[in-house]
Every structure is written in structure tokens, then in C-alpha cells.
mmCIF file of C-alpha atoms and ligand atoms in Angstrom:
data_model
loop_
_atom_site.group_PDB
_atom_site.id
_atom_site.type_symbol
_atom_site.label_atom_id
_atom_site.label_comp_id
_atom_site.label_asym_id
_atom_site.label_seq_id
_atom_site.Cartn_x
_atom_site.Cartn_y
_atom_site.Cartn_z
ATOM 1 C CA MET H 18 0.000 0.000 0.000
ATOM 2 C CA THR H 19 1.369 3.397 -0.877
ATOM 3 C CA GLU H 20 1.586 5.953 1.842
ATOM 4 C CA LYS H 21 -0.985 8.733 1.854
ATOM 5 C CA SER H 22 0.570 12.019 0.804
ATOM 6 C CA TYR H 23 -0.681 15.595 1.037
ATOM 7 C CA GLN H 24 0.219 18.438 -1.298
ATOM 8 C CA ILE H 25 0.898 21.602 0.673
ATOM 9 C CA ALA H 26 1.516 25.054 -0.808
ATOM 10 C CA VAL H 27 3.807 27.209 1.304
ATOM 11 C CA ILE H 28 3.785 30.993 1.014
ATOM 12 C CA PRO H 29 6.614 32.124 3.307
ATOM 13 C CA GLY H 30 5.993 35.783 2.402
ATOM 14 C CA ASP H 31 7.761 38.745 3.933
ATOM 15 C CA GLY H 32 9.882 39.722 6.918
ATOM 16 C CA THR H 33 10.053 36.912 9.449
ATOM 17 C CA GLY H 34 7.509 34.853 7.472
ATOM 18 C CA PRO H 35 10.149 32.590 5.864
ATOM 19 C CA GLU H 36 11.848 31.903 9.218
ATOM 20 C CA VAL H 37 8.654 30.836 10.973
ATOM 21 C CA THR H 38 7.247 28.788 8.093
ATOM 22 C CA ARG H 39 10.539 26.882 7.865
ATOM 23 C CA GLU H 40 10.057 25.713 11.461
ATOM 24 C CA ALA H 41 6.393 24.883 10.863
ATOM 25 C CA VAL H 42 7.369 22.753 7.854
ATOM 26 C CA LYS H 43 10.000 21.019 9.987
ATOM 27 C CA VAL H 44 7.367 20.110 12.578
ATOM 28 C CA LEU H 45 4.843 19.010 9.938
ATOM 29 C CA LYS H 46 7.425 16.663 8.428
ATOM 30 C CA ALA H 47 8.119 15.177 11.851
ATOM 31 C CA ALA H 48 4.375 14.672 12.375
ATOM 32 C CA GLY H 49 4.062 12.954 9.002
ATOM 33 C CA THR H 50 6.924 10.578 9.774
ATOM 34 C CA ARG H 51 5.501 9.760 13.195
ATOM 35 C CA HIS H 52 1.929 9.200 12.006
ATOM 36 C CA GLY H 53 2.590 7.604 8.660
ATOM 37 C CA PHE H 54 1.682 10.127 6.000
ATOM 38 C CA GLY H 55 3.710 12.074 3.490
ATOM 39 C CA LEU H 56 3.742 15.800 2.826
ATOM 40 C CA ASP H 57 4.974 17.451 -0.364
ATOM 41 C CA PHE H 58 5.696 21.147 -0.035
ATOM 42 C CA THR H 59 5.638 23.590 -2.962
ATOM 43 C CA GLU H 60 6.841 27.128 -2.316
ATOM 44 C CA TYR H 61 5.285 30.259 -3.797
ATOM 45 C CA ASP H 62 7.163 33.550 -3.628
ATOM 46 C CA LEU H 63 4.110 35.781 -3.169
ATOM 47 C CA GLY H 64 4.657 38.949 -1.170
ATOM 48 C CA ALA H 65 6.927 41.956 -1.291
ATOM 49 C CA ARG H 66 9.842 40.348 -3.128
ATOM 50 C CA ARG H 67 7.744 39.240 -6.061
ATOM 51 C CA TYR H 68 5.862 42.536 -6.133
ATOM 52 C CA LEU H 69 9.046 44.613 -6.142
ATOM 53 C CA ARG H 70 10.615 42.371 -8.777
ATOM 54 C CA THR H 71 7.690 41.883 -11.163
ATOM 55 C CA GLY H 72 4.842 44.141 -10.038
ATOM 56 C CA GLU H 73 2.660 41.062 -9.543
ATOM 57 C CA ILE H 74 0.607 40.663 -6.376
ATOM 58 C CA LEU H 75 -1.514 37.538 -6.819
ATOM 59 C CA PRO H 76 -1.380 36.358 -10.429
ATOM 60 C CA ALA H 77 -4.459 34.475 -11.636
ATOM 61 C CA SER H 78 -2.262 31.540 -12.655
ATOM 62 C CA VAL H 79 -0.952 31.180 -9.088
ATOM 63 C CA LEU H 80 -4.473 31.362 -7.708
ATOM 64 C CA GLU H 81 -5.493 28.567 -10.057
ATOM 65 C CA GLU H 82 -2.566 26.429 -8.951
ATOM 66 C CA LEU H 83 -3.368 27.048 -5.284
ATOM 67 C CA ARG H 84 -6.818 25.539 -5.791
ATOM 68 C CA GLY H 85 -5.169 22.221 -6.555
ATOM 69 C CA PHE H 86 -3.452 21.817 -3.164
ATOM 70 C CA ASP H 87 -4.722 20.037 -0.079
ATOM 71 C CA ALA H 88 -3.868 23.053 2.090
ATOM 72 C CA ILE H 89 -1.872 26.286 2.161
ATOM 73 C CA LEU H 90 0.543 27.460 4.845
ATOM 74 C CA LEU H 91 1.303 31.184 4.913
ATOM 75 C CA GLY H 92 3.991 33.032 6.870
ATOM 76 C CA ALA H 93 3.373 36.766 6.762
ATOM 77 C CA ILE H 94 2.556 39.472 4.229
ATOM 78 C CA GLY H 95 3.605 43.128 4.410
ATOM 79 C CA HIS H 96 6.728 45.205 3.836
ATOM 80 C CA PRO H 97 7.798 48.644 5.129
ATOM 81 C CA ASP H 98 8.631 49.882 1.595
ATOM 82 C CA ILE H 99 5.171 49.114 0.270
ATOM 83 C CA ALA H 100 2.031 51.118 1.021
ATOM 84 C CA PRO H 101 0.246 49.495 3.965
ATOM 85 C CA GLY H 102 -2.702 47.400 2.881
ATOM 86 C CA LEU H 103 -1.648 46.902 -0.735
ATOM 87 C CA LEU H 104 -0.248 43.400 -0.300
ATOM 88 C CA GLU H 105 -2.509 42.510 2.616
ATOM 89 C CA LYS H 106 -5.588 43.307 0.538
ATOM 90 C CA GLY H 107 -4.112 42.017 -2.690
ATOM 91 C CA ILE H 108 -3.018 38.671 -1.312
ATOM 92 C CA LEU H 109 -4.701 37.842 1.995
ATOM 93 C CA LEU H 110 -8.125 39.318 1.389
ATOM 94 C CA GLN H 111 -8.086 38.326 -2.275
ATOM 95 C CA MET H 112 -7.384 34.706 -1.385
ATOM 96 C CA ARG H 113 -10.235 34.806 1.123
ATOM 97 C CA PHE H 114 -12.656 35.961 -1.569
ATOM 98 C CA ASP H 115 -11.382 33.988 -4.555
ATOM 99 C CA LEU H 116 -10.885 30.695 -2.711
ATOM 100 C CA ASP H 117 -14.068 31.391 -0.727
ATOM 101 C CA LEU H 118 -12.313 30.907 2.617
ATOM 102 C CA TYR H 119 -15.493 31.836 4.422
ATOM 103 C CA ILE H 120 -14.482 30.782 7.924
ATOM 104 C CA ASN H 121 -11.742 32.400 9.968
ATOM 105 C CA LEU H 122 -11.093 29.969 12.785
ATOM 106 C CA ARG H 123 -9.231 31.291 15.805
ATOM 107 C CA PRO H 124 -8.571 28.970 18.737
ATOM 108 C CA VAL H 125 -7.948 30.993 21.893
ATOM 109 C CA LYS H 126 -6.076 28.787 24.298
ATOM 110 C CA LEU H 127 -3.661 29.780 27.029
ATOM 111 C CA PHE H 128 -0.926 27.166 27.134
ATOM 112 C CA PRO H 129 0.735 26.275 30.442
ATOM 113 C CA GLY H 130 3.824 28.345 31.175
ATOM 114 C CA VAL H 131 2.686 31.228 28.967
ATOM 115 C CA GLU H 132 2.371 34.517 30.778
ATOM 116 C CA CYS H 133 -1.183 35.845 30.723
ATOM 117 C CA PRO H 134 -1.850 39.575 31.104
ATOM 118 C CA LEU H 135 -5.146 38.845 32.894
ATOM 119 C CA LYS H 136 -5.070 38.776 36.677
ATOM 120 C CA ASP H 137 -5.785 35.381 38.248
ATOM 121 C CA LYS H 138 -6.433 33.628 34.951
ATOM 122 C CA GLY H 139 -4.721 30.431 33.881
ATOM 123 C CA PRO H 140 -5.029 27.754 31.188
ATOM 124 C CA GLU H 141 -8.195 26.448 32.885
ATOM 125 C CA HIS H 142 -9.915 29.786 32.179
ATOM 126 C CA ILE H 143 -8.866 30.563 28.627
ATOM 127 C CA ASP H 144 -9.853 27.882 26.152
ATOM 128 C CA TYR H 145 -12.390 28.850 23.528
ATOM 129 C CA VAL H 146 -12.686 29.249 19.778
ATOM 130 C CA VAL H 147 -13.852 32.190 17.694
ATOM 131 C CA VAL H 148 -15.528 31.408 14.377
ATOM 132 C CA ARG H 149 -15.262 34.656 12.421
ATOM 133 C CA GLU H 150 -17.166 34.983 9.149
ATOM 134 C CA ASN H 151 -14.458 35.773 6.612
ATOM 135 C CA THR H 152 -15.988 37.048 3.360
ATOM 136 C CA GLY H 153 -18.796 39.532 4.097
ATOM 137 C CA ASP H 154 -19.500 42.613 6.201
ATOM 138 C CA VAL H 155 -17.526 45.820 5.521
ATOM 139 C CA TYR H 156 -14.806 43.678 3.963
ATOM 140 C CA THR H 157 -16.700 43.333 0.672
ATOM 141 C CA GLY H 158 -15.451 46.832 -0.192
ATOM 142 C CA ALA H 159 -18.876 48.204 -1.096
ATOM 143 C CA GLY H 160 -18.943 51.951 -0.780
ATOM 144 C CA GLY H 161 -17.292 55.001 -2.178
ATOM 145 C CA VAL H 162 -16.266 58.580 -1.770
ATOM 146 C CA MET H 163 -18.012 61.510 -3.325
ATOM 147 C CA MET H 164 -16.927 65.154 -3.582
ATOM 148 C CA ARG H 165 -13.543 64.022 -2.426
ATOM 149 C CA GLY H 166 -11.305 66.773 -1.073
ATOM 150 C CA THR H 167 -14.152 69.242 -0.712
ATOM 151 C CA PRO H 168 -15.759 70.323 2.576
ATOM 152 C CA HIS H 169 -18.809 68.295 1.508
ATOM 153 C CA GLU H 170 -16.894 65.072 1.016
ATOM 154 C CA VAL H 171 -18.965 61.944 1.712
ATOM 155 C CA ALA H 172 -17.421 58.581 2.560
ATOM 156 C CA MET H 173 -19.479 55.400 2.728
ATOM 157 C CA GLN H 174 -18.390 51.868 3.499
ATOM 158 C CA THR H 175 -21.228 49.454 3.656
ATOM 159 C CA ALA H 176 -21.597 46.456 5.936
ATOM 160 C CA MET H 177 -23.588 43.715 4.257
ATOM 161 C CA TYR H 178 -24.482 40.091 4.701
ATOM 162 C CA THR H 179 -26.435 37.672 2.601
ATOM 163 C CA ARG H 180 -28.488 35.033 4.368
ATOM 164 C CA HIS H 181 -26.439 32.432 2.514
ATOM 165 C CA GLN H 182 -23.187 33.767 4.013
ATOM 166 C CA VAL H 183 -24.712 33.876 7.488
ATOM 167 C CA ASP H 184 -26.221 30.399 7.273
ATOM 168 C CA ARG H 185 -23.083 28.658 6.082
ATOM 169 C CA CYS H 186 -21.022 30.327 8.805
ATOM 170 C CA LEU H 187 -23.540 29.421 11.506
ATOM 171 C CA ARG H 188 -23.667 25.851 10.197
ATOM 172 C CA TYR H 189 -19.906 25.548 10.555
ATOM 173 C CA ALA H 190 -20.003 27.039 14.067
ATOM 174 C CA PHE H 191 -22.792 24.739 15.306
ATOM 175 C CA GLU H 192 -21.021 21.704 13.863
ATOM 176 C CA PHE H 193 -17.767 22.857 15.431
ATOM 177 C CA ALA H 194 -19.378 23.262 18.873
ATOM 178 C CA ARG H 195 -20.808 19.756 18.551
ATOM 179 C CA ARG H 196 -17.518 18.186 17.488
ATOM 180 C CA ARG H 197 -15.576 20.075 20.137
ATOM 181 C CA ASN H 198 -17.954 18.533 22.664
ATOM 182 C CA ARG H 199 -16.986 20.604 25.680
ATOM 183 C CA ARG H 200 -19.678 22.897 27.035
ATOM 184 C CA LYS H 201 -21.650 22.532 23.802
ATOM 185 C CA THR H 202 -22.377 26.239 23.862
ATOM 186 C CA LEU H 203 -22.394 28.573 20.884
ATOM 187 C CA ALA H 204 -22.403 32.315 21.574
ATOM 188 C CA LEU H 205 -23.451 34.706 18.843
ATOM 189 C CA VAL H 206 -21.618 38.022 19.155
ATOM 190 C CA GLY H 207 -23.336 40.970 17.459
ATOM 191 C CA LYS H 208 -24.807 44.381 18.000
ATOM 192 C CA THR H 209 -28.538 43.870 17.627
ATOM 193 C CA ASN H 210 -29.300 47.098 19.476
ATOM 194 C CA VAL H 211 -27.737 49.285 16.764
ATOM 195 C CA LEU H 212 -27.110 47.121 13.682
ATOM 196 C CA THR H 213 -30.793 46.303 13.747
ATOM 197 C CA TYR H 214 -30.910 44.975 10.196
ATOM 198 C CA MET H 215 -27.739 42.987 9.894
ATOM 199 C CA TYR H 216 -27.412 41.346 13.281
ATOM 200 C CA GLU H 217 -31.170 40.909 13.534
ATOM 201 C CA MET H 218 -30.804 38.627 10.513
ATOM 202 C CA TRP H 219 -27.877 36.840 12.154
ATOM 203 C CA GLU H 220 -29.852 36.352 15.356
ATOM 204 C CA ARG H 221 -32.944 35.068 13.548
ATOM 205 C CA ALA H 222 -30.872 32.682 11.452
ATOM 206 C CA PHE H 223 -28.999 31.556 14.579
ATOM 207 C CA HIS H 224 -32.156 30.584 16.454
ATOM 208 C CA GLU H 225 -33.872 29.065 13.433
ATOM 209 C CA MET H 226 -30.926 26.806 12.731
ATOM 210 C CA GLY H 227 -30.404 26.018 16.408
ATOM 211 C CA ASP H 228 -34.060 25.101 16.986
ATOM 212 C CA ARG H 229 -34.211 22.999 13.854
ATOM 213 C CA ASP H 230 -30.885 21.178 13.770
ATOM 214 C CA TYR H 231 -28.914 21.664 16.991
ATOM 215 C CA PRO H 232 -31.132 21.140 20.035
ATOM 216 C CA ASP H 233 -28.057 19.714 21.821
ATOM 217 C CA ILE H 234 -26.148 23.003 21.529
ATOM 218 C CA LYS H 235 -26.910 25.731 24.065
ATOM 219 C CA ARG H 236 -27.260 29.201 22.528
ATOM 220 C CA GLU H 237 -26.123 32.512 23.990
ATOM 221 C CA TYR H 238 -26.031 36.037 22.642
ATOM 222 C CA TYR H 239 -23.655 38.877 23.576
ATOM 223 C CA HIS H 240 -23.254 42.386 22.237
ATOM 224 C CA VAL H 241 -19.741 42.891 20.885
ATOM 225 C CA ASP H 242 -18.857 45.718 23.287
ATOM 226 C CA ALA H 243 -19.875 43.640 26.301
ATOM 227 C CA THR H 244 -17.961 40.690 24.856
ATOM 228 C CA CYS H 245 -14.761 42.751 25.075
ATOM 229 C CA MET H 246 -15.324 43.136 28.791
ATOM 230 C CA TRP H 247 -16.169 39.475 29.426
ATOM 231 C CA MET H 248 -13.202 38.238 27.417
ATOM 232 C CA ILE H 249 -11.037 40.043 29.976
ATOM 233 C CA LYS H 250 -13.056 39.475 33.124
ATOM 234 C CA ASN H 251 -14.659 36.059 32.549
ATOM 235 C CA PRO H 252 -13.035 34.333 29.564
ATOM 236 C CA GLU H 253 -14.053 30.992 31.093
ATOM 237 C CA TRP H 254 -17.642 31.744 30.053
ATOM 238 C CA PHE H 255 -16.829 31.092 26.411
ATOM 239 C CA ASP H 256 -16.754 27.841 24.491
ATOM 240 C CA VAL H 257 -17.423 28.657 20.825
ATOM 241 C CA ILE H 258 -18.157 32.200 19.609
ATOM 242 C CA VAL H 259 -19.549 33.014 16.170
ATOM 243 C CA THR H 260 -19.570 36.528 14.746
ATOM 244 C CA GLY H 261 -19.310 38.698 11.644
ATOM 245 C CA ASN H 262 -16.134 39.671 9.871
ATOM 246 C CA MET H 263 -15.410 43.106 11.374
ATOM 247 C CA PHE H 264 -16.264 42.282 14.976
ATOM 248 C CA GLY H 265 -14.394 39.014 14.548
ATOM 249 C CA ASP H 266 -11.281 40.845 13.365
ATOM 250 C CA ILE H 267 -11.287 43.040 16.456
ATOM 251 C CA ILE H 268 -12.161 40.526 19.151
ATOM 252 C CA THR H 269 -9.662 37.949 17.895
ATOM 253 C CA ASP H 270 -6.782 40.381 18.398
ATOM 254 C CA LEU H 271 -8.057 41.063 21.901
ATOM 255 C CA ALA H 272 -8.329 37.321 22.427
ATOM 256 C CA ALA H 273 -4.807 36.763 21.072
ATOM 257 C CA ILE H 274 -3.268 38.967 23.716
ATOM 258 C CA THR H 275 -5.027 37.014 26.466
ATOM 259 C CA GLN H 276 -3.437 33.794 25.213
ATOM 260 C CA GLY H 277 0.076 35.247 25.167
ATOM 261 C CA GLY H 278 0.074 37.385 22.052
ATOM 262 C CA LEU H 279 1.183 37.053 18.472
ATOM 263 C CA GLY H 280 4.020 34.658 19.236
ATOM 264 C CA ILE H 281 1.496 31.901 19.829
ATOM 265 C CA ALA H 282 -1.806 32.829 18.127
ATOM 266 C CA ALA H 283 -2.686 30.997 14.924
ATOM 267 C CA GLY H 284 -5.645 31.063 12.599
ATOM 268 C CA GLY H 285 -7.224 29.161 9.756
ATOM 269 C CA ASN H 286 -8.927 30.642 6.708
ATOM 270 C CA ILE H 287 -11.175 27.753 5.884
ATOM 271 C CA ASN H 288 -13.268 26.616 2.963
ATOM 272 C CA PRO H 289 -14.846 23.442 4.335
ATOM 273 C CA ASP H 290 -15.349 22.140 0.774
ATOM 274 C CA GLY H 291 -12.090 23.301 -0.760
ATOM 275 C CA VAL H 292 -8.537 24.308 -0.021
ATOM 276 C CA SER H 293 -7.881 26.158 3.267
ATOM 277 C CA MET H 294 -5.073 28.456 4.349
ATOM 278 C CA PHE H 295 -3.379 28.581 7.744
ATOM 279 C CA GLU H 296 -1.263 31.375 9.178
ATOM 280 C CA PRO H 297 0.304 32.726 12.345
ATOM 281 C CA MET H 298 -1.549 35.852 13.449
ATOM 282 C CA GLY H 299 1.577 37.955 13.803
ATOM 283 C CA GLY H 300 2.730 40.165 10.985
ATOM 284 C CA SER H 301 6.002 40.227 9.098
ATOM 285 C CA ALA H 302 7.881 41.916 12.014
ATOM 286 C CA PRO H 303 10.489 43.491 9.680
ATOM 287 C CA LYS H 304 12.736 44.658 12.498
ATOM 288 C CA TYR H 305 13.383 41.038 13.529
ATOM 289 C CA ALA H 306 13.688 39.613 10.017
ATOM 290 C CA GLY H 307 16.727 37.476 9.295
ATOM 291 C CA GLN H 308 17.946 37.362 12.898
ATOM 292 C CA ASN H 309 16.665 33.930 13.915
ATOM 293 C CA VAL H 310 15.013 35.425 17.009
ATOM 294 C CA ILE H 311 11.309 35.419 16.112
ATOM 295 C CA ASN H 312 8.987 32.960 17.809
ATOM 296 C CA PRO H 313 7.850 30.216 15.415
ATOM 297 C CA LEU H 314 5.259 28.679 17.778
ATOM 298 C CA ALA H 315 2.320 30.508 16.183
ATOM 299 C CA ALA H 316 3.306 29.201 12.734
ATOM 300 C CA ILE H 317 3.767 25.732 14.226
ATOM 301 C CA CYS H 318 0.280 25.946 15.763
ATOM 302 C CA ALA H 319 -1.031 26.984 12.331
ATOM 303 C CA GLY H 320 0.573 23.803 11.001
ATOM 304 C CA GLY H 321 -1.256 21.827 13.687
ATOM 305 C CA MET H 322 -4.566 23.359 12.608
ATOM 306 C CA LEU H 323 -3.729 22.481 9.013
ATOM 307 C CA LEU H 324 -3.314 18.820 9.989
ATOM 308 C CA ASP H 325 -6.589 18.873 11.893
ATOM 309 C CA THR H 326 -8.425 20.234 8.869
ATOM 310 C CA LEU H 327 -6.861 17.583 6.627
ATOM 311 C CA GLY H 328 -8.419 15.042 8.978
ATOM 312 C CA GLU H 329 -5.104 14.087 10.604
ATOM 313 C CA ARG H 330 -6.565 14.650 14.052
ATOM 314 C CA VAL H 331 -4.123 12.495 15.980
ATOM 315 C CA ALA H 332 -1.129 14.160 14.348
ATOM 316 C CA ALA H 333 -2.645 17.579 15.068
ATOM 317 C CA LYS H 334 -2.958 16.616 18.716
ATOM 318 C CA THR H 335 0.665 15.462 18.760
ATOM 319 C CA VAL H 336 1.734 18.888 17.488
ATOM 320 C CA GLU H 337 -0.371 20.731 20.036
ATOM 321 C CA ASP H 338 0.900 18.534 22.871
ATOM 322 C CA ALA H 339 4.476 19.210 21.773
ATOM 323 C CA VAL H 340 3.853 22.966 21.774
ATOM 324 C CA ILE H 341 2.303 22.698 25.234
ATOM 325 C CA TRP H 342 5.330 20.749 26.441
ATOM 326 C CA THR H 343 7.577 23.441 24.958
ATOM 327 C CA THR H 344 5.798 26.378 26.617
ATOM 328 C CA ALA H 345 5.481 24.526 29.923
ATOM 329 C CA ASN H 346 9.115 23.442 30.089
ATOM 330 C CA LYS H 347 11.279 25.547 27.789
ATOM 331 C CA VAL H 348 10.059 28.698 26.077
ATOM 332 C CA ARG H 349 8.300 30.708 28.746
ATOM 333 C CA ASN H 350 8.845 34.147 27.304
ATOM 334 C CA LEU H 351 7.273 34.263 23.859
ATOM 335 C CA ALA H 352 8.655 37.654 22.799
ATOM 336 C CA ALA H 353 11.087 37.876 19.900
ATOM 337 C CA GLY H 354 14.660 37.919 21.155
ATOM 338 C CA GLN H 355 13.634 36.977 24.692
ATOM 339 C CA MET H 356 12.824 33.316 24.262
ATOM 340 C CA GLY H 357 16.157 32.054 25.483
ATOM 341 C CA TYR H 358 16.318 30.049 22.248
ATOM 342 C CA SER H 359 16.686 30.916 18.594
ATOM 343 C CA THR H 360 13.853 30.447 16.092
ATOM 344 C CA THR H 361 15.520 27.296 14.767
ATOM 345 C CA GLU H 362 16.079 25.894 18.250
ATOM 346 C CA VAL H 363 12.424 26.334 19.166
ATOM 347 C CA GLY H 364 11.466 24.508 15.960
ATOM 348 C CA ASP H 365 13.898 21.730 16.854
ATOM 349 C CA LEU H 366 12.478 21.413 20.372
ATOM 350 C CA VAL H 367 8.949 20.945 19.049
ATOM 351 C CA ALA H 368 9.947 18.722 16.127
ATOM 352 C CA THR H 369 11.985 16.423 18.369
ATOM 353 C CA ARG H 370 9.083 16.127 20.772
ATOM 354 C CA VAL H 371 6.689 15.394 17.876
ATOM 355 C CA ALA H 372 9.042 12.708 16.545
ATOM 356 C CA GLY H 373 8.593 10.929 19.908
HETATM 357 C C1 LIG N 408 -6.461 39.582 9.987
HETATM 358 C C2 LIG N 408 -5.830 40.849 9.488
HETATM 359 C C3 LIG N 408 -6.450 41.236 8.147
HETATM 360 C C4 LIG N 408 -7.928 41.493 8.380
HETATM 361 C C5 LIG N 408 -5.787 42.438 7.467
HETATM 362 C C6 LIG N 408 -4.290 42.236 7.304
HETATM 363 C C7 LIG N 408 -6.402 42.785 6.146
HETATM 364 O O1 LIG N 408 -5.944 41.869 10.410
HETATM 365 O O2 LIG N 408 -6.296 38.536 9.350
HETATM 366 O O3 LIG N 408 -7.110 39.604 11.027
HETATM 367 O O4 LIG N 408 -8.341 42.613 8.688
HETATM 368 O O5 LIG N 408 -8.698 40.546 8.266
HETATM 369 MN MN1 LIG N 409 -6.940 41.317 12.221
#
């Protein structure tokens, strides 16, 4: 019998992106060897270097090729010499739309040994998942500016959701809460008191779907502003959160800092029926680039999520356990340059642990 093998596209990107993806690939290979599957990695040079060299951001031919992979691993996008947002919108957001990566999955888990900025909170209090809708809301780019540069200038940027977008996101979140099988609670985060059209539709869809298909899942609702307070004061209340794109963007950064920050936070941009992309939450951190001091744990965690989504659940758990062992016993300070280990050494620690 031939060994199962997955085709993985790697986009190392800019700044410290290549350094952290290298370590993630190292750990993924170790997981494959341990659990009996192969991984073939194909690199794509998207990001600042390609843009500065050729003017290309995300060529259609590359996008087509990406569709053919089992998963995509991305390092970081963004460069100090390039106008902020150009590459982020042109690559990250474009991939989300064109590959229909309609779920942004953000596990929020405080690992043992990691310093938490919240008073009296430990790993037993911070362990939830945010399901952020990833294609709609203000991110669609609908809007415009009129009478630009005059005193009467008008700027509009429209938040919008289709019922289809809302339903497929809710479906994913309910299924996730069921599979996660912890408190079996799904919290909708919105702003029904002000966004009375958009989040009213979310709330109606939420209860309709819950009543019809998920009687085993408890439903809660929080306004987004209150959520920001509870995430700090009572993070243990949360199990699975589902929300729109803009609120999800904001609360997942808040959540990231409660789990130890960008050195550890990872996310998945998921198309449940197609190819998905996984990335560390941190940016390209240009001031640390090329120094072998950046923390690769977030990229390694992104690799773990990638395995989980491929269905390699046991291997994903091995990776997470190895990261937990590393934070509990070795790398207690997650900040770049303060880990007590180099980027490569941290990758080696995890990979060795994964190899068993
Ligand atoms: C994220 C990022 C992106 C977003 C930016 C880079 C466009 O902040 O993935 O959360 O706003 O979604
Ligand atoms: Mn963000």
C-alpha cells in the first residue's frame, strides 16, 4: 500500500515569514513521519519580493494552482517599503474571496507556562474558539467617496451580509461546537441594538438553525462591546463564539493577547469544501527579520490546525501537545529575542518532541 501524501503550498511571504514557516514545515514533516503520512511542499514567492521584482501581487495563474493543493501554509505578508494594505488586501483578502475561505477559525487557548496579562487567569480559564465569518460585512469593499477633497466630502463603506453567508457560517459554528464537545455552547456576538438589520438577521438565522438542527447546543447572545469586557473578566464563560467579519477581526486580536500574544496565536482561513489556508496571526515583524530570534510557535500551531483540517486529528494533537510541552518546560517568554532560544532551536524542540 502506498503511503498517503498531502500536497501543501507554502507561502513564506515577507519579513520573518520565511523563518517561521521553515520551522512549521520542519514540525509538519516530523508529524508525518511519526503518524505515517507524506507531505509534499511547494513554495510560492508571493509577497513583497515578487511585487518589487515583477509588479505582480496575486497572479491568476498562481491562484489557479493554489486551488489544486490540499492546504496552504502562509507566513506573513507586508513590507515597510510598500504602502500598507496593498499586499494585505491584494493577497490575503483576495485569497479569502477567490478561494471562498469563508471561515476564519481562531482557537484561543492559554498554554501552560505562557504569561497571561489577565489577573488570576490560567489555562483552565482561557480555552475557547472564535468562528469569524471571513468574506462579508464591511470587507466586501462596497462603498465610495463623493466630492472628495471638498468640505462636503462623503465617505461610505457598507456592511452587508447575505443570508447564505450567514447560514453557512452558523452551520460551521454549530457543527464545530458539537464536534468540540466541551460545554456545547455557541455564543453569537453581534450588536442587535444598533445594527438592527444585519445582526437581527444573524440572530434570527442563529435561532432558526439552532431550533431545527442543533437542540443539543446551548445558545447565547452577547453584544460585541460587552464581549470585550467578558473576554477580559470572565473568559471561562466562552466555548465557541460566532460573529461577523469586522467584529471578529477586532475581538480575535483582543483574544490573542489574552493567550500570550502574536508569538502563539494561529488562525485558519477555511473553505470546508475546498482548499484552506493557515497562518500565524503575527505580521512580518520586519525589524526582527533574518535574525533567527522570532517565535515560530504561532506558525507551528497553524501547522497543527492544518493537519486537523486535513483530517489528521491524531497528528494535530501530537503537534499541540508538543507545543504545550515546549511552553510549559522551555520557552516561557514568547517575545522575539527573549525566548532564550533561537527560532531554529524552538522549531527543533517541538519537532523532536513530535518525533517521539
Ligand atoms: C487579519 C488581518 C487582516 C484582516 C488584514 C491584514 C487585512 O488583520 O487577518 O485579522 O483585517 O482581516
Ligand atoms: Mn486582524
